[in-house]
Short mmCIF file of C-alpha atoms in Angstrom, two decimals:
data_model
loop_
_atom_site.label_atom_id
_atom_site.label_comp_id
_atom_site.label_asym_id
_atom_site.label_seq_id
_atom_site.Cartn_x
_atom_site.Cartn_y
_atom_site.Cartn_z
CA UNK A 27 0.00 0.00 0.00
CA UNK A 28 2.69 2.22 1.12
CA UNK A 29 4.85 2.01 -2.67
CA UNK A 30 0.91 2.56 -4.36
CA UNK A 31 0.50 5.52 -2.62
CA UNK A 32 4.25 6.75 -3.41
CA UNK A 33 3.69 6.17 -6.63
CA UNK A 34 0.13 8.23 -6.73
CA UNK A 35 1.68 11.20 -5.36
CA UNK A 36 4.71 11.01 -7.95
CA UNK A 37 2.11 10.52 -10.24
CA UNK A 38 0.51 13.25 -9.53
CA UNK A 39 3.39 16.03 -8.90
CA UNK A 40 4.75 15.06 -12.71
CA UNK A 41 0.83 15.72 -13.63
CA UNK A 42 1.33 18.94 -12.03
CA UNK A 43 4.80 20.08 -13.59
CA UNK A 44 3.36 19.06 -17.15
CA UNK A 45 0.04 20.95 -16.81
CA UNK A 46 2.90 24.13 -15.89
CA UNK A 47 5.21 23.91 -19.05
CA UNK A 48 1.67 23.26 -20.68
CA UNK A 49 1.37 26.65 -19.65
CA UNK A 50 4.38 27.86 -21.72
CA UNK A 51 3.48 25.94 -24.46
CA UNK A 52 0.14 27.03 -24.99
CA UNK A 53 1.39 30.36 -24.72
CA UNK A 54 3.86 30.06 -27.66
CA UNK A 55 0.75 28.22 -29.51
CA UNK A 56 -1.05 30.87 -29.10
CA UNK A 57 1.57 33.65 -29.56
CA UNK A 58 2.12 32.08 -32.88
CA UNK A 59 -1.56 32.55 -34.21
CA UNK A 60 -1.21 36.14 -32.79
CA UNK A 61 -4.12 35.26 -29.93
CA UNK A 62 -1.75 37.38 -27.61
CA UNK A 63 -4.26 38.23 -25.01
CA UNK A 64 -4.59 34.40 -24.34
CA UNK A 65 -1.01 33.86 -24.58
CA UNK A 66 -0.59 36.75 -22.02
CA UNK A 67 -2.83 34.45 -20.00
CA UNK A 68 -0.90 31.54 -20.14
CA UNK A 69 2.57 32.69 -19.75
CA UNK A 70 1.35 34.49 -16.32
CA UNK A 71 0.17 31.31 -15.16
CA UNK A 72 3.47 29.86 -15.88
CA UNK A 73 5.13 33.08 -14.12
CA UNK A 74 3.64 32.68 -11.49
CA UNK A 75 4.21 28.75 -10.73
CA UNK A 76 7.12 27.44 -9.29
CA UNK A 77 7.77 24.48 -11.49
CA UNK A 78 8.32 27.16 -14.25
CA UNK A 79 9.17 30.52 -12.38
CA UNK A 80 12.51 29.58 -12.53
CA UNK A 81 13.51 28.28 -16.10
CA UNK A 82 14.52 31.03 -18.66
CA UNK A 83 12.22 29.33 -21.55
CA UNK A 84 9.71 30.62 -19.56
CA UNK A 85 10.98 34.44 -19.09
CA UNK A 86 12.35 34.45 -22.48
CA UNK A 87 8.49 33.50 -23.94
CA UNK A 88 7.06 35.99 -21.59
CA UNK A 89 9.55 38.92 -23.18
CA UNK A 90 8.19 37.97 -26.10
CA UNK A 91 4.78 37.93 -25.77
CA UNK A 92 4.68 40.81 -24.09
CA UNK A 93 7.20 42.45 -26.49
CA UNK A 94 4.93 41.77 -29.26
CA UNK A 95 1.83 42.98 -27.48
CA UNK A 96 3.59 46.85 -27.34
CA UNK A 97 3.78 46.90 -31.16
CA UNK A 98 0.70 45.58 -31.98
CA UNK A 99 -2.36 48.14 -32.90
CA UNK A 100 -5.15 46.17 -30.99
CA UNK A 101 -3.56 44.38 -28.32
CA UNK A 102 -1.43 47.22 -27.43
CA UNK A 103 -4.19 49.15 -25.91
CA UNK A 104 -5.01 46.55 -23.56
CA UNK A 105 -1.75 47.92 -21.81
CA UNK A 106 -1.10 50.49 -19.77
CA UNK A 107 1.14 53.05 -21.05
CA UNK A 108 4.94 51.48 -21.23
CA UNK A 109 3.52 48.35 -19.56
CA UNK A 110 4.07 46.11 -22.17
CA UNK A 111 7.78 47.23 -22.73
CA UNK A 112 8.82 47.63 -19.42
CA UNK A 113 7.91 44.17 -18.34
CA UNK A 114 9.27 42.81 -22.08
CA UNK A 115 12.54 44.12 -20.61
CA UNK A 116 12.30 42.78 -17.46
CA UNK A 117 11.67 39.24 -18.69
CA UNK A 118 14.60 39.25 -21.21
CA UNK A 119 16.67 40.40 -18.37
CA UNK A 120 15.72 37.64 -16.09
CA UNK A 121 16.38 35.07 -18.83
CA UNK A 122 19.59 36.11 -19.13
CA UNK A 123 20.54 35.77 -15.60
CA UNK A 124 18.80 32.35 -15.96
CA UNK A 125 20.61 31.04 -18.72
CA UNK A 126 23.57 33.70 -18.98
CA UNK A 127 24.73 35.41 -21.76
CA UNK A 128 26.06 32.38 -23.57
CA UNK A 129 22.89 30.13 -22.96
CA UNK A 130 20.57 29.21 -25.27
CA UNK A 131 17.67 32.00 -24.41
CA UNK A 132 20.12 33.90 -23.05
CA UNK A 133 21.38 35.36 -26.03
CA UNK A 134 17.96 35.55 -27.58
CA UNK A 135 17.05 37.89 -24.91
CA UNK A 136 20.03 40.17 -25.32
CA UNK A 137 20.06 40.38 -29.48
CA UNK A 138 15.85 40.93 -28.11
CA UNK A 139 16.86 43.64 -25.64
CA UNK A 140 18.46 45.61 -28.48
CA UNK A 141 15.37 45.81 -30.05
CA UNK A 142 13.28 47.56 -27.28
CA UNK A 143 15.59 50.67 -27.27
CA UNK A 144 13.61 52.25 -29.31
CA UNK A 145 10.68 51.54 -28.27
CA UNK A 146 11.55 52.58 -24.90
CA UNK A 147 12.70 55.86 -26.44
CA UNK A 148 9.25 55.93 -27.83
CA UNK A 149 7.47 55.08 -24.91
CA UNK A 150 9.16 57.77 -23.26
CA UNK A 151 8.10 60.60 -26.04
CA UNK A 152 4.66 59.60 -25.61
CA UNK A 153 4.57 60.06 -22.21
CA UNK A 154 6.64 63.15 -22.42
CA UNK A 155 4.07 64.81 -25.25
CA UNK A 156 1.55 63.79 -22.49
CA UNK A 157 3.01 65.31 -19.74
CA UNK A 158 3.51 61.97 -18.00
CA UNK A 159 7.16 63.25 -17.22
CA UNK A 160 7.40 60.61 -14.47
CA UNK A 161 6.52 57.65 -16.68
CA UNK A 162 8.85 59.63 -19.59
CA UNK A 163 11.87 59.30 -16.92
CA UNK A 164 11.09 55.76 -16.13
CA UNK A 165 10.78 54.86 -20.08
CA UNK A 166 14.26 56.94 -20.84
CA UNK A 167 16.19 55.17 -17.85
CA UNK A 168 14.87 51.57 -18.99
CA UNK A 169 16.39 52.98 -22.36
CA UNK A 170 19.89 53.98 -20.92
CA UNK A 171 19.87 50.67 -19.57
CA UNK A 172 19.68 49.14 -23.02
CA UNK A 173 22.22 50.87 -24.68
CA UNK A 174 24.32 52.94 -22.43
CA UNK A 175 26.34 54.02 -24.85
CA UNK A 176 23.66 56.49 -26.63
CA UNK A 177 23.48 59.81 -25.20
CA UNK A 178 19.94 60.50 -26.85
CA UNK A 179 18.15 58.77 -23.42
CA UNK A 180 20.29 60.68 -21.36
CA UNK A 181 19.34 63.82 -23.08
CA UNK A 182 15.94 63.17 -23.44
CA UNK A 183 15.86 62.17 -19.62
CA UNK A 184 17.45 65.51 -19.00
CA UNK A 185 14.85 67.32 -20.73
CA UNK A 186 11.91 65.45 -19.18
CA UNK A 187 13.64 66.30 -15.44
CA UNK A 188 13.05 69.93 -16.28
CA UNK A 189 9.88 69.78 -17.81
CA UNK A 190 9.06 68.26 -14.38
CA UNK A 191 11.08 70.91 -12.33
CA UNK A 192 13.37 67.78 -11.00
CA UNK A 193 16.82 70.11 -11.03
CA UNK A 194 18.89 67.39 -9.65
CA UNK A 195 17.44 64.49 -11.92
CA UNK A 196 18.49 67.29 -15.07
CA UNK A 197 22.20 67.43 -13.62
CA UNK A 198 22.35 63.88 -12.89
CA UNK A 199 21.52 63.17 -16.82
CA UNK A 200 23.88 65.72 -17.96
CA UNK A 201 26.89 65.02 -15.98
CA UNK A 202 26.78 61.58 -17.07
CA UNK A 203 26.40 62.85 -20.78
CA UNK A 204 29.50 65.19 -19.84
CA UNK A 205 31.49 61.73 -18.83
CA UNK A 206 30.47 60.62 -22.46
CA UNK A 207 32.13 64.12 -23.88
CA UNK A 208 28.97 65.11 -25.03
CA UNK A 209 28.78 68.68 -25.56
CA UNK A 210 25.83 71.25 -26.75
CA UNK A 211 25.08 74.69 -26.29
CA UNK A 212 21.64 73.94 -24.75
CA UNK A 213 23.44 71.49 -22.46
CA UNK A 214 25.17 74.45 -20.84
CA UNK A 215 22.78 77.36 -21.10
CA UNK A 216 20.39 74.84 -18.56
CA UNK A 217 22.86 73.86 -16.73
CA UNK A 218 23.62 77.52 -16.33
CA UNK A 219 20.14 78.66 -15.79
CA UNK A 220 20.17 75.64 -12.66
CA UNK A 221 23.04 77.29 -11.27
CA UNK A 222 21.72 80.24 -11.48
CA UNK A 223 18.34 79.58 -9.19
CA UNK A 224 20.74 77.75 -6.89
CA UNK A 225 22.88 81.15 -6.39
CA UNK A 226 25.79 79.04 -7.26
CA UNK A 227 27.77 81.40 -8.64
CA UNK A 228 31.14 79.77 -8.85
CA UNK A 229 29.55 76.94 -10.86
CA UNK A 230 27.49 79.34 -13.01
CA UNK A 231 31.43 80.95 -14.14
CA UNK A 232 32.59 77.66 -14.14
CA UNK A 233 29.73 76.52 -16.77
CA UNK A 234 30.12 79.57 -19.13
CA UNK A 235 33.68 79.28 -19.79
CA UNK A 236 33.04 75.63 -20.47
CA UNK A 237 30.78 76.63 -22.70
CA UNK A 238 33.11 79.20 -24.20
CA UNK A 239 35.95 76.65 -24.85
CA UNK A 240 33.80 74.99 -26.37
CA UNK A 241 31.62 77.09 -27.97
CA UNK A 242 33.70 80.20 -28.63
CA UNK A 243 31.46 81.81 -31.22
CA UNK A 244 28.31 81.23 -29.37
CA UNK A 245 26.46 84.67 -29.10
CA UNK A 246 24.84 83.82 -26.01
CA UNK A 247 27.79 82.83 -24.39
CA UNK A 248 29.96 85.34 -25.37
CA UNK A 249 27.41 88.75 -24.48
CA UNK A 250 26.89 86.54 -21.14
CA UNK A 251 30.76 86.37 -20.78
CA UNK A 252 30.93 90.19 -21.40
CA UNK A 253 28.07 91.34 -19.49
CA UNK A 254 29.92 89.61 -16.45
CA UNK A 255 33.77 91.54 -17.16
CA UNK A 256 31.45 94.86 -18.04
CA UNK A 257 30.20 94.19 -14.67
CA UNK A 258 33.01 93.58 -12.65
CA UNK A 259 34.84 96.85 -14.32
CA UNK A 260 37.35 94.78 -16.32
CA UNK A 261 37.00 97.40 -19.11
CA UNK A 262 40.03 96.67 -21.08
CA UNK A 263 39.24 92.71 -21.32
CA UNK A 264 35.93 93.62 -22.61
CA UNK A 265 37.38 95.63 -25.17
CA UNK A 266 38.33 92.53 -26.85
CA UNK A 267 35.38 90.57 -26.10
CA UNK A 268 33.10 92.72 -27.20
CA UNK A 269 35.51 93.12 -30.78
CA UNK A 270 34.58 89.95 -31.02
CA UNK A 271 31.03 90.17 -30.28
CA UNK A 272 30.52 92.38 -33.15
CA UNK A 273 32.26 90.03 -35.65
CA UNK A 274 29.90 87.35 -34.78
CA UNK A 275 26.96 90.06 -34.87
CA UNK A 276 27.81 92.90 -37.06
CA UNK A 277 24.05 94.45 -37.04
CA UNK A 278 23.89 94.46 -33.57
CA UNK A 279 23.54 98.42 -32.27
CA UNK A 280 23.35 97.42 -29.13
CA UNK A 281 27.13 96.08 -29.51
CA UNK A 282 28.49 98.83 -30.80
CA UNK A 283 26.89 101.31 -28.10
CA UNK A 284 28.13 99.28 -25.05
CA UNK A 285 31.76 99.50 -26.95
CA UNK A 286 31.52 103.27 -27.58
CA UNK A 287 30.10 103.31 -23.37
CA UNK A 288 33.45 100.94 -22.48
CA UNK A 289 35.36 103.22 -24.94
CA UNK A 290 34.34 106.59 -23.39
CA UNK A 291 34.87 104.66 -19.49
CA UNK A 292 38.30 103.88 -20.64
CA UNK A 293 38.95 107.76 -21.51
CA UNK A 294 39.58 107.05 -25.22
CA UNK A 295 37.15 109.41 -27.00
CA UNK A 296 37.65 109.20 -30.62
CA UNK A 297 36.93 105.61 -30.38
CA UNK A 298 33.95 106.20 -28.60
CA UNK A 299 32.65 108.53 -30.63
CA UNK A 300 33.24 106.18 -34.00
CA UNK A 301 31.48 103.32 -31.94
CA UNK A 302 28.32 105.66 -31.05
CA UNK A 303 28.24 106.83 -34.94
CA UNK A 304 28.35 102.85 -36.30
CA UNK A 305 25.48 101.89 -33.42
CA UNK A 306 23.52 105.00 -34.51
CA UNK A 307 24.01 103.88 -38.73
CA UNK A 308 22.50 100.33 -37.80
CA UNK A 309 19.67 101.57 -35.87
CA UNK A 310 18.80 105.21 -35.79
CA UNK A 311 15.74 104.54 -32.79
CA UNK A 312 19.02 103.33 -30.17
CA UNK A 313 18.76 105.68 -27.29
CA UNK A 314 21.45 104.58 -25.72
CA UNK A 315 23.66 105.49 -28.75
CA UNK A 316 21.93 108.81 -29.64
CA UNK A 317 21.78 109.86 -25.94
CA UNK A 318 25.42 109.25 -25.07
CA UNK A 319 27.13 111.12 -28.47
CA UNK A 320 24.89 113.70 -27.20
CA UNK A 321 26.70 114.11 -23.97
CA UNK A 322 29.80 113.17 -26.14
CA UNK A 323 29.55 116.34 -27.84
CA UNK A 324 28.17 118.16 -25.12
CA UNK A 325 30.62 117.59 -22.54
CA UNK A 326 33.38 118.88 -25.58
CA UNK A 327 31.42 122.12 -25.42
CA UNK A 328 30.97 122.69 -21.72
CA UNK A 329 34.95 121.44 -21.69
CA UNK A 330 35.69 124.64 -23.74
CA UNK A 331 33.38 127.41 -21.96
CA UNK A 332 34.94 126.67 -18.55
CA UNK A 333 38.31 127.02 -19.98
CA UNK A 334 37.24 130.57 -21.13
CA UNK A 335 35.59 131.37 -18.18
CA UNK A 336 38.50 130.84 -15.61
CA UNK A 337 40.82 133.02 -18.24
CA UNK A 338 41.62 136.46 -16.77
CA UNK A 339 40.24 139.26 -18.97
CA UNK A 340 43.79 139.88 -20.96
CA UNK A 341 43.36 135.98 -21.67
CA UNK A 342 39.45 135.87 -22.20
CA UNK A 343 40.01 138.87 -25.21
CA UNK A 344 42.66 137.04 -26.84
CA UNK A 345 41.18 133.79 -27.04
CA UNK A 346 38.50 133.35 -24.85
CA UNK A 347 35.63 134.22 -27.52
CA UNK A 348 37.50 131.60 -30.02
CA UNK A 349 36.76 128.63 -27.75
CA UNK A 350 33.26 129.49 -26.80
CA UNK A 351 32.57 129.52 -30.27
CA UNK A 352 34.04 126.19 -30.90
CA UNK A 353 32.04 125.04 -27.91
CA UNK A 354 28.72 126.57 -29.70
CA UNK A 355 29.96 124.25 -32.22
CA UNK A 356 29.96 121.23 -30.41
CA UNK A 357 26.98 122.23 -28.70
CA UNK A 358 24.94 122.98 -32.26
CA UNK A 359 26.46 118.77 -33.25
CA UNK A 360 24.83 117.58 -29.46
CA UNK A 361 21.25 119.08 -30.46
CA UNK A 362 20.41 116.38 -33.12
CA UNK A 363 21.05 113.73 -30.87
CA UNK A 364 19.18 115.03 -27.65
CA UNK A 365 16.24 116.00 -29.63
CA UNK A 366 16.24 112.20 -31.07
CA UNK A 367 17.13 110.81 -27.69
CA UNK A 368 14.04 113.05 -26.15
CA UNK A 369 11.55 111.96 -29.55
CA UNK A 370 12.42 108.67 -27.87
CA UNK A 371 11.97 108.92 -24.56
CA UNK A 372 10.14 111.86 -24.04
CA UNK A 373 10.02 112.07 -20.05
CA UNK A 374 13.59 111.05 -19.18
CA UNK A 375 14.89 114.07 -17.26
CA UNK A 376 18.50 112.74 -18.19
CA UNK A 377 17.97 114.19 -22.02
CA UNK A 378 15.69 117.28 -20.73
CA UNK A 379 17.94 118.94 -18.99
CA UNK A 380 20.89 118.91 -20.69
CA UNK A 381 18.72 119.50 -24.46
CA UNK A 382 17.57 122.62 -22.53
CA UNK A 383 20.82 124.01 -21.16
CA UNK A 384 21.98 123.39 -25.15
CA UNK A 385 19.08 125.43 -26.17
CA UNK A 386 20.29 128.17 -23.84
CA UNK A 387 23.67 128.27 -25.67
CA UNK A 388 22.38 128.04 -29.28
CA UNK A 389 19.83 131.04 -28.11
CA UNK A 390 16.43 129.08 -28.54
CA UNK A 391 15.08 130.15 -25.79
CA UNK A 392 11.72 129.57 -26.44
CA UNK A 393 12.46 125.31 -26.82
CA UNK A 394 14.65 126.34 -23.49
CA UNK A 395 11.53 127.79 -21.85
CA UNK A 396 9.66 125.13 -23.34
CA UNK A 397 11.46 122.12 -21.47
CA UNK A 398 12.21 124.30 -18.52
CA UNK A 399 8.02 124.13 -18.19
CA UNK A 400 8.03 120.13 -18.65
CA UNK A 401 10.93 120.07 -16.04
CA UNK A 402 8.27 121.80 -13.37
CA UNK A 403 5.32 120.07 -14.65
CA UNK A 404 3.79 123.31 -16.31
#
């Protein structure tokens, strides 16, 4: 009695194990006449048993199944949105460490893996046009995973960190694409703009010259680079910078104002003057440019009456009246400017009062009085 009943329960546990790699079976029956909701059934089953949990025929099937579910129109849907691929991935994975990389499913699963880096890249667009940045980060990381080698997960992973205000996820994507060498202007200016709302200024310098070695004719880097030495009153280096500035943007008024402003701080008026002229030629409506030849020529004239009017009389007679009247002169070349600086900006106080001192000199004085009214609100 005792052998029957040994044999019964033998029996019955190989009954058992076959009904489980029935399971598997089925599944690749039924994966192969593309039934692949019932072959999802199946190769849970056999998932989930633990006469077949453990053998990478069944992982490998269940990569498959579910790898062929993401691509296709109908069944796809059934899934929830990088389901399918993520657990494709998983599966292949776990065969390999099965059967290793040399086994028979093993390397079906890696040459399969290959395969579902771009759909994971795909996955993750979808969720990103959907605003599913979490999912999108998930998708992109499964991707890097795949093929750590391509720096377009990494980037995209980057871009999906910011889109989702994750800072640190964005500078955890990008340093490791800065391991890989990987280099782009946008790469920086973010990175920059992080550092930035951090306050970290040491990295934020440390950033733009990267970016400037690397980049050296990028505009944004280099009016960045000389907004910072304009700053910090490193006139004469900007001199240089800003040269070069205006050989990458030639049209640029704005350039050439800041140059004749750098010009005139580093007492060097001639070249000022030319600078203020060339910003004024590309864009007649610069006030900067228009208001600062102004003064140019203005302070030339004022220069000239106070030398005449600390000469003694013998002095004054013999050349005082000469130099006023080159100062008129200078004073009739500032009017133009002013009145286009005040057409511009008609309250600024900065162009009234000096357009109405000028209009004193040049004997105007009804414009003088005119001004001298807006100046008390009359």
């Amino acid at each position: 009695m005792k052998k029957l009943v040994l044999t019964l329960v033998a029996a019955a546990a190989l009954t058992t194990a076959s009904a489980q790699n029935s399971a598997v079976n089925n599944a690749l029956l039924y994966q192969k006449q593309g039934t692949l909701d019932k072959a999802r059934t199946e190769i849970d089953k056999a998932i989930a048993h633990d006469k077949t949990k453990d053998k990478a025929k069944t992982w490998f099937t269940r990569g498959e199944i579910y790898d062929a579910m993401t691509s296709n129109p109908i069944y796809g849907k059934t899934l929830k949105a990088g389901e399918g691929m993520n657990i494709a991935y998983e599966s292949y994975q776990k065969a390999i460490e099965l059967d290793g990389k040399d086994g028979e499913y093993g390397k079906q699963a890696a040459a399969k893996m290959q395969g579902l880096y771009g759909l994971a890249l795909n996955a993750g667009v979808e969720s990103y046009n959907a605003k599913n940045y979490d999912e999108a980060i998930k998708s992109y990381k499964m991707a890097q995973q795949m093929n750590p080698q391509d720096t377009t997960a990494y980037l995209y992973a980057a871009y999906a960190s910011l889109a989702n205000e994750n800072t640190a996820g964005a500078k955890e994507n990008y340093g490791k694409l800065m391991a890989m060498n990987y280099k782009s202007p946008t790469m920086y200016s973010q990175l920059m703009q992080i550092a930035r709302q951090e306050n970290n200024t040491n990295e934020y310098n440390k950033l733009l010259q990267s970016g400037l070695q690397a980049y050296p004719n990028n505009k944004t880097f280099v009016l960045e680079d000389l907004n910072q030495l304009i700053t910090a009153g490193k006139d004469k280096e900007a001199i240089s910078k800003l040269q070069h500035a205006i050989e990458l943007d030639p049209k640029n008024s704005n350039l050439q104002s800041v140059l004749g402003s750098v010009y005139d701080k580093l007492k060097q008026p001639e070249q000022a003057e030319a600078a203020y002229k060339k910003a004024i030629e590309l864009d007649a409506n610069n006030f900067d440019a228009q208001y600062n030849l102004g003064v140019y020529y203005y302070n030339k004239a004022a220069e000239l009456y106070t030398k005449a009017s600390k000469m003694d009389l013998a002095a004054y007679q013999k050349s005082g009246k000469a130099l006023e009247a080159n100062g008129k002169k200078y004073f009739q070349q500032s009017l133009p400017y002013f009145e286009k600086a005040l057409e511009l900006q008609p309250e600024e106080k900065a162009v009234i009062v000096p357009l109405q001192k000028v209009y004193v000199r040049l004997g105007r004085n009804a414009d003088a009085d005119r001004l001298n009214a807006k100046l008390e609100g009359k």
